[in-house]
Amino acid sequence: MAVITEQAVTSADKTFFQLRSDIVEGVISSGSKLSETELSTKYQVSRAVIREAINRLEACHLVERRANVGARVVSLTPAGLIQLYQVREALEGMAARLAAKNMSDDEIADLTSLLDNHFQTVKDGNSYYQEAGDLDFHYRIILGSKNQHLIEVLINGIYHLIRMYRVQLGMAGPRVTTAFDEHKHVVQAIANRDEELAEILMRRHILYSKNNIERKLLQS
């Protein structure tokens, strides 16, 4: 599978990617107010560039605007998680089903190789961090669906909001090794071209992930 990367064509793109990453990673806290003046100083760009970045972040659901408040980073909440993961479970389940049908043998071999690399990260059981994009197991399967509408909704729509929950709340602790095992089972179903099983396993995996993150949110 070809490596998929986002190219920062302009300084505005570069600022958007950096700001998006800082929000997803929690460098900029969830729920925090976004000041164009402060951000323009921090990222050393004009307020117009920051304004454009904030508009793009709003389009990918990482930022929300409220009357008399302005732009804020979205808050990570149990209610928000449940609604997001209901959609994620259905759509990524469909993606896994389609991937079992449409991925080439070489793409499946690449996916297996990716998991082998991930094993080096998870074998100590402390963390399962995946970079965004082509190094992310879920991203690969979404692309493997070969359904452009599904890719558009998941990758350009809610992917980074999902990552925000995953990175800040779901990639550490005792769930690490079980999540990795679930990934392996999904890949095996895809390799066996078992469309129904691939969907069932993916949906179950995302449900378990939701339950894990929800517990952490309720404890915080």
Coordinates of C-alpha atoms in Angstrom, one line a residue, residues 75-164:
S75 CA -14.6 18.8 25.3
L76 CA -14.2 15.1 25.7
T77 CA -17.3 13.9 27.4
P78 CA -19.1 10.5 28.0
A79 CA -22.1 11.7 25.9
G80 CA -19.9 12.9 23.1
L81 CA -17.9 9.7 23.1
I82 CA -21.1 7.5 22.9
Q83 CA -22.5 9.4 20.0
L84 CA -19.2 9.4 18.1
Y85 CA -18.5 5.8 18.7
Q86 CA -21.9 4.7 17.6
V87 CA -21.2 6.2 14.2
R88 CA -17.6 4.9 14.3
E89 CA -18.7 1.3 15.1
A90 CA -21.1 1.2 12.2
L91 CA -18.9 2.9 9.6
E92 CA -15.6 1.2 10.5
G93 CA -17.4 -2.2 10.7
M94 CA -18.6 -1.5 7.2
A95 CA -15.0 -0.5 6.2
A96 CA -13.6 -3.8 7.6
R97 CA -16.3 -5.8 5.7
L98 CA -15.4 -4.0 2.4
A99 CA -11.6 -4.3 3.1
A100 CA -12.1 -8.1 3.3
K101 CA -13.6 -7.9 -0.1
N102 CA -11.5 -5.2 -1.8
M103 CA -7.9 -5.1 -0.3
S104 CA -5.3 -6.7 -2.5
D105 CA -3.1 -9.5 -1.1
D106 CA -0.1 -7.1 -1.1
E107 CA -2.2 -4.6 1.0
I108 CA -3.1 -7.3 3.5
A109 CA 0.5 -8.3 3.7
D110 CA 1.5 -4.7 4.4
L111 CA -1.3 -4.5 7.1
T112 CA 0.1 -7.7 8.7
S113 CA 3.6 -6.2 8.6
L114 CA 2.3 -3.0 10.2
L115 CA 0.9 -5.0 13.1
D116 CA 4.3 -6.8 13.5
N117 CA 5.9 -3.4 13.9
H118 CA 3.2 -2.4 16.4
F119 CA 4.0 -5.5 18.5
Q120 CA 7.3 -3.9 19.3
T121 CA 5.4 -1.1 20.9
V122 CA 2.8 -3.1 22.8
K123 CA 4.9 -6.0 24.0
D124 CA 5.7 -4.3 27.3
G125 CA 1.9 -3.6 27.8
N126 CA 2.2 0.0 28.7
S127 CA 1.2 1.9 25.6
Y128 CA -0.2 1.4 22.1
Y129 CA 0.4 4.8 20.4
Q130 CA -0.2 4.9 16.7
E131 CA 0.8 7.8 14.5
A132 CA -1.9 9.4 12.4
G133 CA -2.3 8.3 8.8
D134 CA -0.6 5.4 7.2
L135 CA 0.9 4.1 10.4
D136 CA -2.5 3.8 12.0
F137 CA -4.2 0.3 11.7
H138 CA -7.7 1.8 11.5
Y139 CA -6.7 4.3 8.8
R140 CA -5.3 1.5 6.6
I141 CA -8.5 -0.5 6.8
I142 CA -10.6 2.6 6.0
L143 CA -8.5 3.1 2.9
G144 CA -8.7 -0.6 2.2
S145 CA -12.5 -0.4 1.9
K146 CA -12.0 1.4 -1.5
N147 CA -15.3 3.2 -0.9
Q148 CA -14.6 6.9 -1.5
H149 CA -17.7 8.1 0.3
L150 CA -16.8 6.1 3.4
I151 CA -13.2 7.3 3.3
E152 CA -14.5 10.9 3.0
V153 CA -16.8 10.6 6.0
L154 CA -14.2 8.8 8.2
I155 CA -10.9 10.4 7.2
N156 CA -11.9 13.9 6.4
G157 CA -14.9 14.0 8.8
I158 CA -14.4 12.4 12.2
Y159 CA -11.0 10.7 12.1
H160 CA -9.1 13.3 14.1
L161 CA -11.9 13.7 16.7
I162 CA -11.8 9.9 17.2
R163 CA -8.0 10.2 17.5
M164 CA -8.4 12.8 20.1

